[in-house]
Short mmCIF file of C-alpha atoms in Angstrom, two decimals:
data_model
loop_
_atom_site.label_atom_id
_atom_site.label_comp_id
_atom_site.label_asym_id
_atom_site.label_seq_id
_atom_site.Cartn_x
_atom_site.Cartn_y
_atom_site.Cartn_z
CA UNK A 446 80.52 39.09 56.69
CA UNK A 447 83.87 37.73 57.76
CA UNK A 448 85.68 38.89 60.85
CA UNK A 449 88.23 40.99 58.99
CA UNK A 450 85.56 43.07 57.20
CA UNK A 451 83.59 43.51 60.42
CA UNK A 452 86.62 44.76 62.29
CA UNK A 453 87.45 47.22 59.52
CA UNK A 454 83.87 48.66 59.60
CA UNK A 455 83.97 48.89 63.38
CA UNK A 456 87.34 50.64 63.27
CA UNK A 457 86.10 53.15 60.69
CA UNK A 458 82.98 53.90 62.74
CA UNK A 459 84.91 54.35 65.96
CA UNK A 460 87.48 56.65 64.41
CA UNK A 461 84.93 58.90 62.70
CA UNK A 462 81.97 58.93 65.11
CA UNK A 463 83.27 58.12 68.56
CA UNK A 464 84.29 61.12 70.70
CA UNK A 465 86.89 60.28 73.28
CA UNK A 466 87.39 63.76 74.74
CA UNK A 467 86.65 67.40 73.93
CA UNK A 468 83.81 69.03 71.99
CA UNK A 469 82.79 67.68 68.60
CA UNK A 470 82.22 71.03 66.87
CA UNK A 471 85.71 72.29 67.77
CA UNK A 472 88.34 70.79 65.49
CA UNK A 473 91.47 72.59 66.67
CA UNK A 474 92.63 74.73 69.58
CA UNK A 475 95.41 77.36 69.68
CA UNK A 476 97.09 78.77 72.79
CA UNK A 477 97.43 82.56 72.62
CA UNK A 478 98.96 85.09 74.99
CA UNK A 479 97.22 88.46 74.31
CA UNK A 480 100.09 90.77 75.20
CA UNK A 481 99.18 93.49 72.71
CA UNK A 482 95.38 93.19 72.81
CA UNK A 483 94.13 95.12 75.83
CA UNK A 484 90.53 93.98 75.33
CA UNK A 485 91.47 90.33 75.96
CA UNK A 486 93.39 90.90 79.17
CA UNK A 487 91.96 90.07 82.57
CA UNK A 488 91.16 93.09 84.72
CA UNK A 489 91.74 93.03 88.45
CA UNK A 490 92.26 95.49 91.29
CA UNK A 491 95.64 95.39 93.00
CA UNK A 492 96.29 95.68 96.72
CA UNK A 493 96.98 99.40 96.22
CA UNK A 494 93.54 99.92 94.70
CA UNK A 495 94.84 100.33 91.15
CA UNK A 496 93.33 98.66 88.09
CA UNK A 497 95.65 96.15 86.45
CA UNK A 498 95.38 94.27 83.15
CA UNK A 499 96.91 90.81 83.23
CA UNK A 500 97.66 88.88 80.04
CA UNK A 501 96.52 85.32 80.75
CA UNK A 502 96.92 82.51 78.27
CA UNK A 503 93.78 82.00 76.23
CA UNK A 504 92.41 79.30 73.91
CA UNK A 505 91.28 80.20 70.40
CA UNK A 506 89.44 77.51 68.47
CA UNK A 507 88.52 76.46 64.96
CA UNK A 508 84.80 75.90 65.25
CA UNK A 509 82.35 77.01 67.89
CA UNK A 510 79.98 75.46 70.40
CA UNK A 511 79.12 78.22 72.83
CA UNK A 512 76.61 76.35 74.96
CA UNK A 513 78.92 73.39 75.64
CA UNK A 514 81.93 75.61 76.26
CA UNK A 515 80.07 77.77 78.78
CA UNK A 516 78.95 74.65 80.66
CA UNK A 517 82.50 73.29 80.84
CA UNK A 518 84.23 73.42 84.20
CA UNK A 519 87.04 75.97 84.75
CA UNK A 520 85.96 78.11 81.77
CA UNK A 521 85.71 81.86 82.44
CA UNK A 522 82.21 82.53 81.13
CA UNK A 523 82.60 86.30 81.48
CA UNK A 524 85.39 86.45 78.89
CA UNK A 525 84.17 83.66 76.61
CA UNK A 526 82.78 84.85 73.29
CA UNK A 527 82.26 83.73 69.72
CA UNK A 528 81.90 85.50 66.39
CA UNK A 529 78.98 83.29 65.35
CA UNK A 530 76.08 85.71 65.86
CA UNK A 531 73.46 83.09 64.99
CA UNK A 532 74.68 80.82 67.78
CA UNK A 533 74.81 83.78 70.16
CA UNK A 534 71.17 84.51 69.33
CA UNK A 535 70.20 80.89 70.08
CA UNK A 536 72.11 80.77 73.37
CA UNK A 537 72.06 84.29 74.84
CA UNK A 538 69.37 86.23 73.00
CA UNK A 539 69.03 89.37 70.91
CA UNK A 540 70.81 91.80 73.27
CA UNK A 541 73.94 89.66 73.20
CA UNK A 542 73.69 89.59 69.39
CA UNK A 543 73.56 93.39 69.30
CA UNK A 544 76.72 93.64 71.38
CA UNK A 545 78.48 90.94 69.33
CA UNK A 546 77.70 92.69 66.03
CA UNK A 547 78.93 95.97 67.45
CA UNK A 548 82.16 94.32 68.60
CA UNK A 549 82.83 92.65 65.25
CA UNK A 550 82.06 95.82 63.27
CA UNK A 551 84.40 97.83 65.46
CA UNK A 552 87.20 95.29 64.96
CA UNK A 553 86.75 95.28 61.18
CA UNK A 554 86.64 99.07 60.80
CA UNK A 555 89.49 99.81 63.22
CA UNK A 556 91.75 97.08 61.80
CA UNK A 557 93.52 99.45 59.36
CA UNK A 558 93.53 102.41 61.76
CA UNK A 559 90.24 103.94 60.66
CA UNK A 560 88.04 105.62 63.24
CA UNK A 561 84.26 105.69 63.37
CA UNK A 562 82.39 107.12 66.32
CA UNK A 563 80.94 104.48 68.59
CA UNK A 564 77.46 106.01 68.38
CA UNK A 565 77.20 105.42 64.64
CA UNK A 566 77.94 101.72 65.04
CA UNK A 567 75.65 101.42 68.06
CA UNK A 568 72.78 103.02 66.14
CA UNK A 569 73.28 100.67 63.20
CA UNK A 570 73.32 97.64 65.52
CA UNK A 571 70.14 98.85 67.23
CA UNK A 572 68.39 99.11 63.86
CA UNK A 573 69.46 95.59 62.92
CA UNK A 574 68.09 94.08 66.16
CA UNK A 575 65.17 96.36 67.02
CA UNK A 576 62.54 93.81 65.94
CA UNK A 577 63.88 91.07 68.20
CA UNK A 578 65.64 89.22 65.38
CA UNK A 579 68.50 89.87 63.00
CA UNK A 580 67.57 92.17 60.14
CA UNK A 581 69.73 92.82 57.09
CA UNK A 582 70.64 96.36 56.02
CA UNK A 583 69.16 95.79 52.56
CA UNK A 584 65.89 96.43 50.76
CA UNK A 585 64.79 92.97 51.91
CA UNK A 586 65.52 93.81 55.55
CA UNK A 587 65.10 97.27 57.04
CA UNK A 588 63.23 98.51 53.96
CA UNK A 589 60.37 96.12 54.70
CA UNK A 590 59.49 97.74 58.01
CA UNK A 591 56.15 99.38 58.69
CA UNK A 592 57.26 102.95 57.96
CA UNK A 593 56.14 105.67 55.58
CA UNK A 594 56.83 105.52 51.83
CA UNK A 595 59.14 108.55 51.87
CA UNK A 596 61.47 106.90 54.35
CA UNK A 597 61.45 103.64 52.36
CA UNK A 598 62.24 105.42 49.09
CA UNK A 599 65.25 107.16 50.66
CA UNK A 600 67.14 103.85 50.88
CA UNK A 601 66.63 101.82 47.69
CA UNK A 602 63.97 101.21 45.03
CA UNK A 603 63.01 104.88 45.01
CA UNK A 604 60.75 104.83 41.93
CA UNK A 605 59.14 101.49 42.77
CA UNK A 606 58.29 102.55 46.33
CA UNK A 607 56.79 105.89 45.25
CA UNK A 608 54.79 104.31 42.42
CA UNK A 609 53.35 101.71 44.77
CA UNK A 610 52.54 104.35 47.39
CA UNK A 611 50.77 106.51 44.81
CA UNK A 612 48.80 103.56 43.42
CA UNK A 613 47.53 102.59 46.88
CA UNK A 614 47.11 106.18 48.17
CA UNK A 615 49.45 105.62 51.12
CA UNK A 616 49.89 108.37 53.68
CA UNK A 617 53.13 109.35 55.39
CA UNK A 618 52.89 110.85 58.91
CA UNK A 619 56.39 112.38 58.52
CA UNK A 620 57.55 111.26 61.96
CA UNK A 621 61.05 110.17 60.95
CA UNK A 622 64.25 112.00 60.08
CA UNK A 623 64.72 111.11 56.40
CA UNK A 624 61.29 112.22 55.22
CA UNK A 625 61.50 115.57 57.04
CA UNK A 626 64.95 116.26 55.59
CA UNK A 627 63.67 115.49 52.08
CA UNK A 628 60.82 117.97 52.56
CA UNK A 629 62.97 120.61 54.24
CA UNK A 630 61.16 120.40 57.56
CA UNK A 631 62.26 120.14 61.17
CA UNK A 632 62.32 116.49 62.25
CA UNK A 633 60.14 115.44 65.16
CA UNK A 634 63.10 114.72 67.42
CA UNK A 635 64.72 116.59 70.27
CA UNK A 636 63.44 120.15 70.55
CA UNK A 637 61.49 119.63 67.34
CA UNK A 638 59.19 117.16 69.09
CA UNK A 639 57.00 119.96 70.43
CA UNK A 640 54.60 122.37 68.75
CA UNK A 641 53.00 125.57 70.02
CA UNK A 642 49.24 125.15 70.09
CA UNK A 643 46.85 128.09 70.52
CA UNK A 644 43.50 127.52 72.18
CA UNK A 645 41.29 130.02 70.35
CA UNK A 646 38.41 129.55 72.78
CA UNK A 647 40.62 130.54 75.72
CA UNK A 648 41.57 133.77 73.96
CA UNK A 649 37.99 135.04 74.30
CA UNK A 650 38.35 135.05 78.10
CA UNK A 651 41.86 136.53 78.17
CA UNK A 652 42.57 139.40 80.58
CA UNK A 653 44.47 142.47 79.46
CA UNK A 654 47.38 143.28 81.76
CA UNK A 655 47.85 146.90 82.92
CA UNK A 656 50.70 148.87 81.43
CA UNK A 657 52.64 148.96 84.71
CA UNK A 658 52.19 145.24 85.39
CA UNK A 659 55.84 144.40 84.72
CA UNK A 660 57.07 147.16 87.03
CA UNK A 661 54.73 146.10 89.87
CA UNK A 662 55.74 142.46 89.46
CA UNK A 663 59.44 143.28 89.70
CA UNK A 664 58.83 145.49 92.73
CA UNK A 665 57.06 142.63 94.47
CA UNK A 666 59.98 140.29 93.73
CA UNK A 667 62.52 142.69 95.25
CA UNK A 668 63.18 142.58 98.96
CA UNK A 669 62.74 145.67 101.14
CA UNK A 670 66.50 146.08 101.50
CA UNK A 671 67.10 145.85 97.75
CA UNK A 672 64.25 148.29 97.08
CA UNK A 673 65.68 150.84 99.55
CA UNK A 674 69.15 150.55 98.00
CA UNK A 675 67.68 150.96 94.56
CA UNK A 676 65.61 154.02 95.52
CA UNK A 677 68.62 155.67 97.19
CA UNK A 678 70.61 155.71 93.94
CA UNK A 679 70.94 158.81 91.80
CA UNK A 680 69.10 157.65 88.70
CA UNK A 681 69.50 159.72 85.55
CA UNK A 682 69.12 159.06 81.87
CA UNK A 683 68.55 155.44 80.95
CA UNK A 684 70.24 153.86 83.94
CA UNK A 685 67.03 152.06 84.90
CA UNK A 686 63.91 151.02 82.98
CA UNK A 687 61.69 152.50 85.72
CA UNK A 688 62.08 156.01 84.34
CA UNK A 689 60.58 157.31 81.17
CA UNK A 690 63.74 157.96 79.20
CA UNK A 691 63.97 154.35 77.96
CA UNK A 692 60.57 152.77 78.38
CA UNK A 693 58.57 151.04 75.65
CA UNK A 694 55.34 151.96 77.42
CA UNK A 695 53.68 154.75 75.39
CA UNK A 696 52.67 156.73 78.48
CA UNK A 697 56.29 156.77 79.68
CA UNK A 698 57.90 158.34 76.63
CA UNK A 699 59.54 161.64 77.69
CA UNK A 700 58.56 164.97 76.27
CA UNK A 701 62.23 166.04 76.27
CA UNK A 702 65.21 164.41 74.60
CA UNK A 703 66.34 161.32 76.47
CA UNK A 704 69.75 161.33 78.05
CA UNK A 705 72.21 158.87 76.53
CA UNK A 706 75.96 158.44 76.65
CA UNK A 707 77.99 159.91 75.04
CA UNK A 708 75.25 161.87 73.24
CA UNK A 709 72.96 163.48 75.80
CA UNK A 710 70.51 165.25 73.48
CA UNK A 711 69.45 162.38 71.21
CA UNK A 712 66.80 159.84 72.10
CA UNK A 713 68.35 157.41 69.65
CA UNK A 714 70.79 157.60 66.76
CA UNK A 715 70.59 159.79 64.74
CA UNK A 716 70.23 162.35 67.47
CA UNK A 717 67.07 164.38 67.66
CA UNK A 718 66.38 167.42 69.82
CA UNK A 719 62.65 167.51 69.24
CA UNK A 720 59.76 165.80 71.01
CA UNK A 721 59.48 163.22 68.25
CA UNK A 722 62.52 161.28 69.54
CA UNK A 723 64.85 159.50 67.14
CA UNK A 724 62.43 157.29 65.23
CA UNK A 725 61.75 157.64 61.54
CA UNK A 726 59.20 158.83 60.51
CA UNK A 727 59.14 160.23 64.03
CA UNK A 728 56.45 158.39 65.92
CA UNK A 729 56.24 156.10 68.91
CA UNK A 730 54.91 152.48 68.89
CA UNK A 731 51.47 153.76 69.95
CA UNK A 732 51.33 156.75 67.58
CA UNK A 733 49.19 158.86 67.30
CA UNK A 734 47.66 158.22 70.72
CA UNK A 735 50.93 158.76 72.61
CA UNK A 736 51.47 162.37 71.53
CA UNK A 737 48.76 165.03 71.72
#
């Protein structure tokens, strides 16, 4: 090889492979002053204690190399970010990926002025990263999770999922939202997470409370002063539940028409002036034992 050919090969290698300065993966850099973008401004507290947003000059690049940029001197690592979620996952982990996806989705949706509640996007990002890795919102991603067949069929491949579940006799515990909505049931979330269970064996040893138990309990809760004030009042009609004119206790039903306002001779409506009160067909809750 003559000297001229050798020098040409050396020149070509140096120009294409040799890095004099900068980062190899970044091909071009733009200087930007984010005057209109509040999210890119630097936040600081003034001497008066007020929060200020300062528009510093920033560098936007073609290409990304997050690890090398973060290790570069004089780079503000708190405001440095990239839209390459795969690189973010390699450098910072799955939680940073979740936040990056949420940020990018918010920028895309709000670009034309549309509004979507933050919680919807946050929930979608949580689903995509809940397994510790990125998961696509497709039948090859979230629909391959270990969930019941009814939840899987609510997304895609409805017939295929149900046929496979029937062929293998799969069971669905119905612990999610989709399957309970499909079956018209209350989902096991929030207040629906709890059920009322009755211990039948405990019922055999249950104690029957006396009829005046509620009255005695309330009397015990009242202070002496409150009890004296209450007893000093002129109580008529149905002003208080301690008299028999408006008591659900069978033994306390009056033998005369109860006083009510504005009708004083009717126990209930329609008015009745007999001992049978205003019920139809004229009996109390404990009939016939309450009237003799």
